[in-house]
Amino acid sequence: MRVLYIVPNAYVRNLRRTLSGESGTCLVMTLPGLVAQILKEGLVSYKEDQILEEVALWQTVRDHADVLQFFGPIAHYPGFIQELKWLFRQLDYGEDIFASMPGEGQGELRLLHNHYQQILSKYGIMTAPVQLKRSLELAKQRRVLAEVDVIRLQGIEPNPLQQELIDVLAEGRRLEIVWPKVQEPVIEVRKASDPVAEVEMIGQALRKQIEEGTPLETLGVAFPSPAQYLPILLPVFEKLKIPWRAPEVSLRNTALGKTVLTTLLADLQGWNKHHLELLTAPGWGFPFGLTADEHRLLRLAPPLKGLPAWKSYLGQEPGWKSVLELLTDLVKGFVEKPLQDYGVWLENLLNQLQPENWVWPQENLDNWAELVKAWDGMQAIASSLQKCDWLITAEQFVQLLQSLLDSYQIRGRRVFSERVQIVSTEQLGAYTYEELHVGGLVEGQFPPRTSVHWLTKTKSLLSRNELYERLSHGASKVYLYYPEVDREGKLNLPATILPKVEEEETTSRPELTHYPTLFFGRGFLRDDQLLTMLQRRILEEGLSVSQLNRYANCPYQFFCGHVLQLQPDEEVSLELDARDHGNLVHGVLQTFWEGYLEGPLPSIEDGQAQIEGLLHREYSAMGAHPSPRLVRSMRDFIRSDLQWAQGGFRPKYLEKWFQGLVIDTPAGVVSVRGRIDRIDRNPDGAYILYDYKTGTAPQINAMVEGKDVQIATYLLAAQNILPQGRNVGAAYYLISDRSRKGIFHENYYRALGVTKGKNVLNEQEFAAQNHKFAEILQGYIRSILEGRFPIEPASPRICSFCAFQGICRKEAGF
């Protein structure tokens, strides 16, 4: 079953990593990406140019400036262009914005919108809404994305036109609308003295998690308005070495963008002293290379105005002479003329402002790369402007160019390593994190103040409760921050929707000294404070399969290793131990099957040659050689493995992590996590879980009775790992004799090549076994939370390999 996930752009990468093990059955796309795919399948060619879309808006207003009555008083303001962009977008996506709009406004808006579409048609541009409409037509004509069986909208709120496309695509398919939520998140409200302290608190929490090895994609940061925090985030995260995805920067905020705009504004405003100071500032303006004395001459200059006056005052200095001649030449002919001429002017200016004039790549590669991106963006604007022939004044061109530079976003340096993601609070809801840090939660900012639109009378449909619901259920642990004062020192109020913060007591009381006791007696932890700390820790962190298995083998061994967190001294040895051999074999098998999860399988001979080559390579990296016996075992194993894979069940997922198994206890819900070496899947959707064993496996009786926690936990976790499939067993896969020992469903034991016995169960017995395992795990976890850690190993063999024999002093073998 192939599932198409449609998610917001901010979460595509995260979801793809989460679903990486299911790459053959899952597609992850954004809505624009889906539209592009449909157009590609339909062999539709089209041209996109957001620069010309912006220019068309300005041209539309300019062409109708003399006839506008309703919009006339505001049409000359740059903000009206952005308002018009929003209105056109609402119209194009099918939103009903005319219901409460005055009739005069409706008529003028339709007039402007029709003219805008005509200009785009002249340029041959297909906007995003037009692409969407065209893809909708194709989807109605024939079935697109034929391989997709299920469409899952995750964190998406489609507009009417997008919804129509989704409805058409969903015909004959299952449509799922998902807003991922953590059911019982831990929420903590934290107060900071000011925004800088707030960001530092968030940064330090992230730094701690990073140093503990937490995957970065499981950490999230959000603010109601991330742009407001950007000046604080940049230095604080740099200081704390937090790898994060910095937001895009507008072309206007680059050195090149500021230089070009300042040059144009300076000519319109008469060339004041501060214009020259900006344009010659090192690292900011033109790369003129003035001497220190020439800079000092400008600082001491009187407040002159106009280039002729500055030539008279500064022109005797060689550096200033070349600067003023260049500036005079640049602004020559800065009058009303066709827009395409301004495009030529901008291109000529760029020819004199090559990135290498500022810095060479060998001097500072990052700065040079940013300049190149800015130069490319400015060149794209110049090229687009040269396609437009309408007359424009110098003042109008400055306004237009400023708008274009604001809209053109430059991406940061592309890296392949994971980074902490920072989003707005309104973007939350499509993905769940392990930890989510949300700052800036003050009244007025969160939830953001929303007012009825002045013209359409519409208002955001997202309520404050819905927004908080998404935020508070966006991670297992949610930390909510608010600063007591803003950056100007004005008092803030925490958002009223936040949980109340417990105020610290001001009255001093003598603190009672607590002396914890580890006296066990019969193996019960009786110290209330230590027991409470243990319960809190397990409820927050959960338990791993290996930890539960350790408790089942010996409760006291679990107490030493997990509760006291004692670390036994490692024995220094030049030889590989049993664990090393096991890890190497696991790695070899994982590497081998990673190449054959899809597509044709290798022949037996090729598979054996590959496995032997991998075995020698991995052992050589450790400075060792595999024994002839191990080589023979692995060759025999892969022969048998390939034969079974050709028969039906084939490896589909490797090293599959799970953490969705929850066990109810009187103290609360405990999550159980683990990693499964391999999941084999049958074409009919049935799948089985395997754990490789280089040694021996537990007895069948122990597995059926639930004494082996690993198999029990795997079977319970299997219910949530692949919800679209059907679990038919879990087993140990022994390398030595190629046998599989575990619990199996009777409908598949022949296909799996196992002998029928008490571990082969029918449907009713299989369900009863799962229920039995759930009760057993619940009993183990309840005993842990109650502090039951008696010295009761399951067998003398456990003591033979225990690192804590010197503590319990139980003689092995007796």
Coordinates of C-alpha atoms in Angstrom, one line a residue, residues 308-631:
P308 CA 28.9 68.8 -7.2
A309 CA 29.4 70.2 -3.7
W310 CA 31.0 67.0 -2.6
K311 CA 33.3 66.9 -5.6
S312 CA 34.5 70.4 -4.7
Y313 CA 35.2 69.4 -1.1
L314 CA 36.5 65.9 -1.5
G315 CA 37.5 65.6 -5.1
Q316 CA 41.2 66.5 -4.5
E317 CA 41.8 63.2 -2.8
P318 CA 42.5 60.3 -5.3
G319 CA 40.2 57.9 -3.6
W320 CA 37.3 60.3 -3.4
K321 CA 37.9 61.4 -6.9
S322 CA 37.3 57.9 -8.3
V323 CA 34.3 57.4 -5.9
L324 CA 32.5 60.6 -6.9
E325 CA 33.1 60.0 -10.6
L326 CA 31.7 56.5 -10.4
L327 CA 28.6 57.7 -8.5
T328 CA 28.0 60.5 -11.0
D329 CA 28.1 58.1 -13.8
L330 CA 25.8 55.6 -12.1
V331 CA 22.9 58.1 -11.5
K332 CA 23.2 59.7 -14.9
G333 CA 19.8 59.5 -16.7
F334 CA 17.9 58.7 -13.6
V335 CA 14.6 60.1 -15.0
E336 CA 11.3 58.8 -16.2
K337 CA 11.9 56.1 -18.8
P338 CA 10.8 52.5 -19.8
L339 CA 11.3 50.0 -17.0
Q340 CA 13.4 47.9 -19.3
D341 CA 16.0 50.7 -19.4
Y342 CA 16.2 50.6 -15.6
G343 CA 16.8 46.8 -16.0
V344 CA 19.7 47.6 -18.3
W345 CA 21.0 50.2 -15.8
L346 CA 20.9 47.7 -13.0
E347 CA 22.7 45.1 -15.1
N348 CA 25.5 47.6 -15.9
L349 CA 25.8 48.5 -12.2
L350 CA 26.2 44.8 -11.4
N351 CA 29.0 44.5 -13.9
Q352 CA 30.9 47.0 -11.8
L353 CA 30.0 45.3 -8.5
Q354 CA 31.4 41.8 -8.9
P355 CA 31.5 39.8 -5.6
E356 CA 35.2 39.6 -5.8
N357 CA 35.4 43.4 -5.4
W358 CA 34.3 42.9 -1.8
V359 CA 36.1 39.7 -0.9
W360 CA 37.9 36.8 -2.6
P361 CA 36.6 33.2 -1.9
Q362 CA 40.0 32.1 -0.5
E363 CA 39.8 34.9 2.1
N364 CA 36.3 34.3 3.4
L365 CA 34.3 31.6 1.5
D366 CA 31.0 32.1 3.4
N367 CA 30.9 35.9 2.8
W368 CA 31.8 35.5 -0.8
A369 CA 29.1 32.8 -1.3
E370 CA 26.5 35.2 0.3
L371 CA 27.6 38.0 -2.1
V372 CA 27.3 35.6 -5.1
K373 CA 23.8 34.7 -4.1
A374 CA 22.8 38.3 -3.7
W375 CA 24.5 39.2 -7.1
D376 CA 22.5 36.3 -8.8
G377 CA 19.3 37.6 -7.2
M378 CA 19.9 41.1 -8.4
Q379 CA 20.8 39.8 -11.9
A380 CA 17.5 37.9 -12.0
I381 CA 15.6 41.1 -11.1
A382 CA 17.5 43.0 -13.8
S383 CA 16.8 40.4 -16.4
S384 CA 13.1 40.3 -15.6
L385 CA 12.8 44.1 -15.7
Q386 CA 14.2 44.2 -19.2
K387 CA 11.0 42.4 -20.4
C388 CA 8.8 45.3 -19.3
D389 CA 8.3 48.4 -21.5
W390 CA 6.0 50.6 -19.5
L391 CA 7.2 54.1 -18.4
I392 CA 8.1 54.6 -14.8
T393 CA 9.5 57.6 -12.9
A394 CA 12.6 57.4 -10.8
E395 CA 10.5 57.6 -7.6
Q396 CA 8.3 54.8 -8.7
F397 CA 11.3 52.6 -9.7
V398 CA 12.8 53.0 -6.2
Q399 CA 9.5 51.9 -4.6
L400 CA 9.3 49.0 -7.1
L401 CA 12.9 47.9 -6.6
Q402 CA 12.5 48.1 -2.8
S403 CA 9.5 45.9 -3.0
L404 CA 11.3 43.4 -5.2
L405 CA 14.3 43.3 -2.9
D406 CA 12.1 42.7 0.1
S407 CA 10.3 39.8 -1.6
Y408 CA 13.4 38.1 -3.0
Q409 CA 14.6 35.7 -0.3
I410 CA 18.2 34.3 -0.2
R411 CA 18.7 30.9 1.4
G412 CA 21.4 30.2 3.9
R413 CA 24.2 27.9 3.3
R414 CA 23.0 24.4 2.4
V415 CA 24.3 21.7 4.7
F416 CA 23.5 18.0 4.9
S417 CA 23.8 17.7 8.6
E418 CA 20.7 17.9 10.8
R419 CA 19.8 21.2 12.4
V420 CA 17.4 22.4 15.0
Q421 CA 14.3 23.8 13.3
I422 CA 12.7 27.1 14.3
V423 CA 9.2 27.8 13.2
S424 CA 6.3 30.1 14.0
T425 CA 3.7 28.8 16.5
E426 CA 1.1 28.8 13.7
Q427 CA 3.2 26.2 11.8
L428 CA 3.0 23.7 14.6
G429 CA 0.7 20.7 14.4
A430 CA 2.1 18.8 11.4
Y431 CA 4.9 17.0 13.3
T432 CA 5.7 15.9 16.8
Y433 CA 9.0 16.4 18.6
E434 CA 10.6 14.8 21.6
E435 CA 11.1 18.2 23.1
L436 CA 9.6 21.5 22.0
H437 CA 10.7 24.9 23.3
V438 CA 8.3 27.7 22.6
G439 CA 9.3 31.3 23.5
G440 CA 7.7 34.7 23.4
L441 CA 4.4 33.6 24.9
V442 CA 3.2 37.0 26.2
E443 CA -0.3 38.4 25.9
G444 CA -0.8 40.2 22.6
Q445 CA 1.7 38.0 20.8
F446 CA 0.3 34.6 21.6
P447 CA -2.3 34.0 20.5
P448 CA -1.6 36.8 18.0
R449 CA -4.1 39.6 18.0
T450 CA -6.5 39.2 15.0
S451 CA -8.9 41.8 13.8
V452 CA -11.5 41.7 11.1
H453 CA -10.0 42.6 7.7
W454 CA -10.9 46.2 6.8
L455 CA -12.3 45.3 3.4
T456 CA -13.4 41.7 3.3
K457 CA -14.6 41.6 6.9
T458 CA -13.0 38.2 7.3
K459 CA -11.0 36.9 10.3
S460 CA -8.7 34.1 11.0
L461 CA -10.6 30.9 11.8
L462 CA -7.9 29.5 14.1
S463 CA -9.0 30.0 17.6
R464 CA -6.7 30.6 20.6
N465 CA -7.7 27.2 22.0
E466 CA -6.9 25.4 18.8
L467 CA -3.5 27.1 18.5
Y468 CA -2.7 26.2 22.1
E469 CA -3.8 22.6 21.5
R470 CA -1.4 22.2 18.7
L471 CA 1.4 23.7 20.6
S472 CA 0.9 21.8 23.9
H473 CA 0.5 18.5 22.1
G474 CA 3.4 19.0 19.7
A475 CA 6.0 17.0 21.7
S476 CA 6.4 14.6 24.6
K477 CA 8.0 17.4 26.6
V478 CA 6.8 21.0 26.0
Y479 CA 8.6 23.9 27.6
L480 CA 6.8 27.3 27.4
Y481 CA 8.7 30.5 28.0
Y482 CA 7.8 34.1 28.5
P483 CA 10.0 37.2 29.3
E484 CA 8.9 39.4 32.2
V485 CA 9.9 42.5 30.2
D486 CA 10.4 43.2 26.5
R487 CA 13.6 44.5 24.9
E488 CA 12.7 48.1 25.8
G489 CA 12.1 47.2 29.5
K490 CA 8.3 47.4 29.3
L491 CA 6.4 44.9 31.5
N492 CA 5.0 41.8 29.8
L493 CA 2.0 39.7 30.9
P494 CA 2.3 36.0 30.3
A495 CA -0.3 34.7 27.8
T496 CA -3.5 34.1 29.7
I497 CA -3.9 30.7 28.1
L498 CA -0.8 29.4 29.7
P499 CA -0.9 27.2 32.8
K500 CA -0.4 29.0 36.0
V501 CA 3.2 29.3 37.2
E502 CA 3.8 28.4 40.8
E503 CA 5.2 31.5 42.5
E504 CA 8.2 31.0 44.7
E505 CA 7.5 31.4 48.5
T506 CA 9.0 34.6 49.8
T507 CA 9.0 33.6 53.5
S508 CA 12.0 31.6 54.5
R509 CA 11.5 28.3 56.3
P510 CA 14.2 26.1 57.7
E511 CA 14.9 23.2 55.3
L512 CA 14.8 19.7 56.7
T513 CA 17.9 17.7 55.9
H514 CA 17.0 14.4 54.2
Y515 CA 19.4 11.6 54.4
P516 CA 18.5 9.0 51.7
T517 CA 18.9 5.4 52.6
L518 CA 19.7 2.5 50.3
F519 CA 19.1 -0.2 53.0
F520 CA 17.2 -2.9 51.2
G521 CA 16.4 -5.6 53.6
R522 CA 14.6 -8.1 51.4
G523 CA 15.1 -6.0 48.3
F524 CA 12.5 -3.2 48.6
L525 CA 13.4 0.4 48.2
R526 CA 11.7 2.1 51.1
D527 CA 13.1 5.6 50.9
D528 CA 10.1 7.7 49.8
Q529 CA 12.2 10.5 48.3
L530 CA 14.4 8.2 46.2
L531 CA 11.3 6.2 45.2
T532 CA 9.5 9.4 44.0
M533 CA 12.6 10.4 42.0
L534 CA 12.7 7.0 40.4
Q535 CA 9.0 7.0 39.5
R536 CA 9.3 10.6 38.1
R537 CA 12.3 9.6 36.0
I538 CA 10.7 6.5 34.5
L539 CA 7.4 8.2 33.8
E540 CA 9.2 10.9 32.0
E541 CA 11.9 8.9 30.2
G542 CA 10.2 5.5 29.8
L543 CA 12.2 2.2 29.6
S544 CA 14.0 0.4 26.9
V545 CA 13.6 -3.2 26.0
S546 CA 17.1 -4.0 27.2
Q547 CA 16.4 -2.4 30.5
L548 CA 13.2 -4.5 31.0
N549 CA 15.0 -7.6 29.9
R550 CA 17.7 -6.8 32.5
Y551 CA 15.0 -6.5 35.2
A552 CA 13.5 -9.8 34.2
N553 CA 16.9 -11.5 34.4
C554 CA 17.7 -10.0 37.7
P555 CA 15.9 -7.1 39.5
Y556 CA 19.0 -6.2 41.5
Q557 CA 21.2 -6.0 38.4
F558 CA 18.6 -3.5 37.0
F559 CA 18.8 -1.5 40.2
C560 CA 22.6 -1.3 40.0
G561 CA 22.8 -0.5 36.3
H562 CA 19.7 1.7 35.8
V563 CA 18.6 3.1 39.2
L564 CA 22.1 3.7 40.6
Q565 CA 23.6 4.1 37.1
L566 CA 26.8 2.4 38.1
Q567 CA 29.3 2.0 35.3
P568 CA 31.5 -1.1 35.6
D569 CA 35.1 -0.7 34.6
E570 CA 35.7 -1.9 31.1
E571 CA 38.4 -4.6 30.8
V572 CA 41.1 -3.6 28.4
S573 CA 41.8 -6.3 25.9
L574 CA 43.5 -6.5 22.6
E575 CA 41.1 -9.2 21.5
L576 CA 37.5 -8.8 20.3
D577 CA 35.0 -10.0 22.8
A578 CA 31.6 -11.6 22.2
R579 CA 29.9 -8.3 22.0
D580 CA 32.3 -7.0 19.4
H581 CA 31.8 -10.1 17.3
G582 CA 28.0 -9.7 17.6
N583 CA 28.1 -6.0 16.6
L584 CA 30.3 -6.7 13.6
V585 CA 27.9 -9.5 12.3
H586 CA 24.9 -7.2 12.8
G587 CA 26.6 -4.5 10.9
V588 CA 27.5 -6.8 8.0
L589 CA 24.0 -8.1 7.6
Q590 CA 22.5 -4.6 7.8
T591 CA 24.9 -3.3 5.1
F592 CA 24.1 -6.3 2.9
W593 CA 20.3 -6.0 3.1
E594 CA 20.3 -2.2 2.7
G595 CA 21.1 -2.9 -0.9
Y596 CA 18.3 -5.3 -1.5
L597 CA 15.2 -3.9 0.3
E598 CA 13.8 -3.3 -3.2
G599 CA 14.5 -4.7 -6.6
P600 CA 15.9 -8.0 -7.7
L601 CA 17.7 -10.2 -5.2
P602 CA 21.3 -11.4 -5.9
S603 CA 22.1 -14.9 -6.8
I604 CA 23.2 -17.3 -4.1
E605 CA 26.8 -17.1 -5.3
D606 CA 26.8 -13.3 -5.5
G607 CA 25.2 -13.0 -2.1
Q608 CA 27.8 -15.3 -0.5
A609 CA 30.7 -13.4 -2.2
Q610 CA 29.3 -10.1 -1.0
I611 CA 28.7 -11.2 2.6
E612 CA 32.2 -12.6 2.8
G613 CA 33.7 -9.4 1.4
L614 CA 31.7 -7.3 3.9
L615 CA 32.8 -9.6 6.7
H616 CA 36.5 -9.2 5.8
R617 CA 36.1 -5.4 5.4
E618 CA 34.5 -4.9 8.8
Y619 CA 37.0 -7.1 10.7
S620 CA 39.9 -5.4 8.9
A621 CA 38.7 -2.0 10.1
M622 CA 39.0 -3.4 13.7
G623 CA 42.5 -4.8 13.0
A624 CA 41.3 -8.4 13.0
H625 CA 40.2 -11.2 10.7
P626 CA 37.0 -13.3 10.8
S627 CA 37.6 -16.9 11.7
P628 CA 37.1 -19.6 9.0
R629 CA 34.2 -21.0 11.1
L630 CA 32.4 -17.6 11.1
V631 CA 33.0 -17.2 7.4

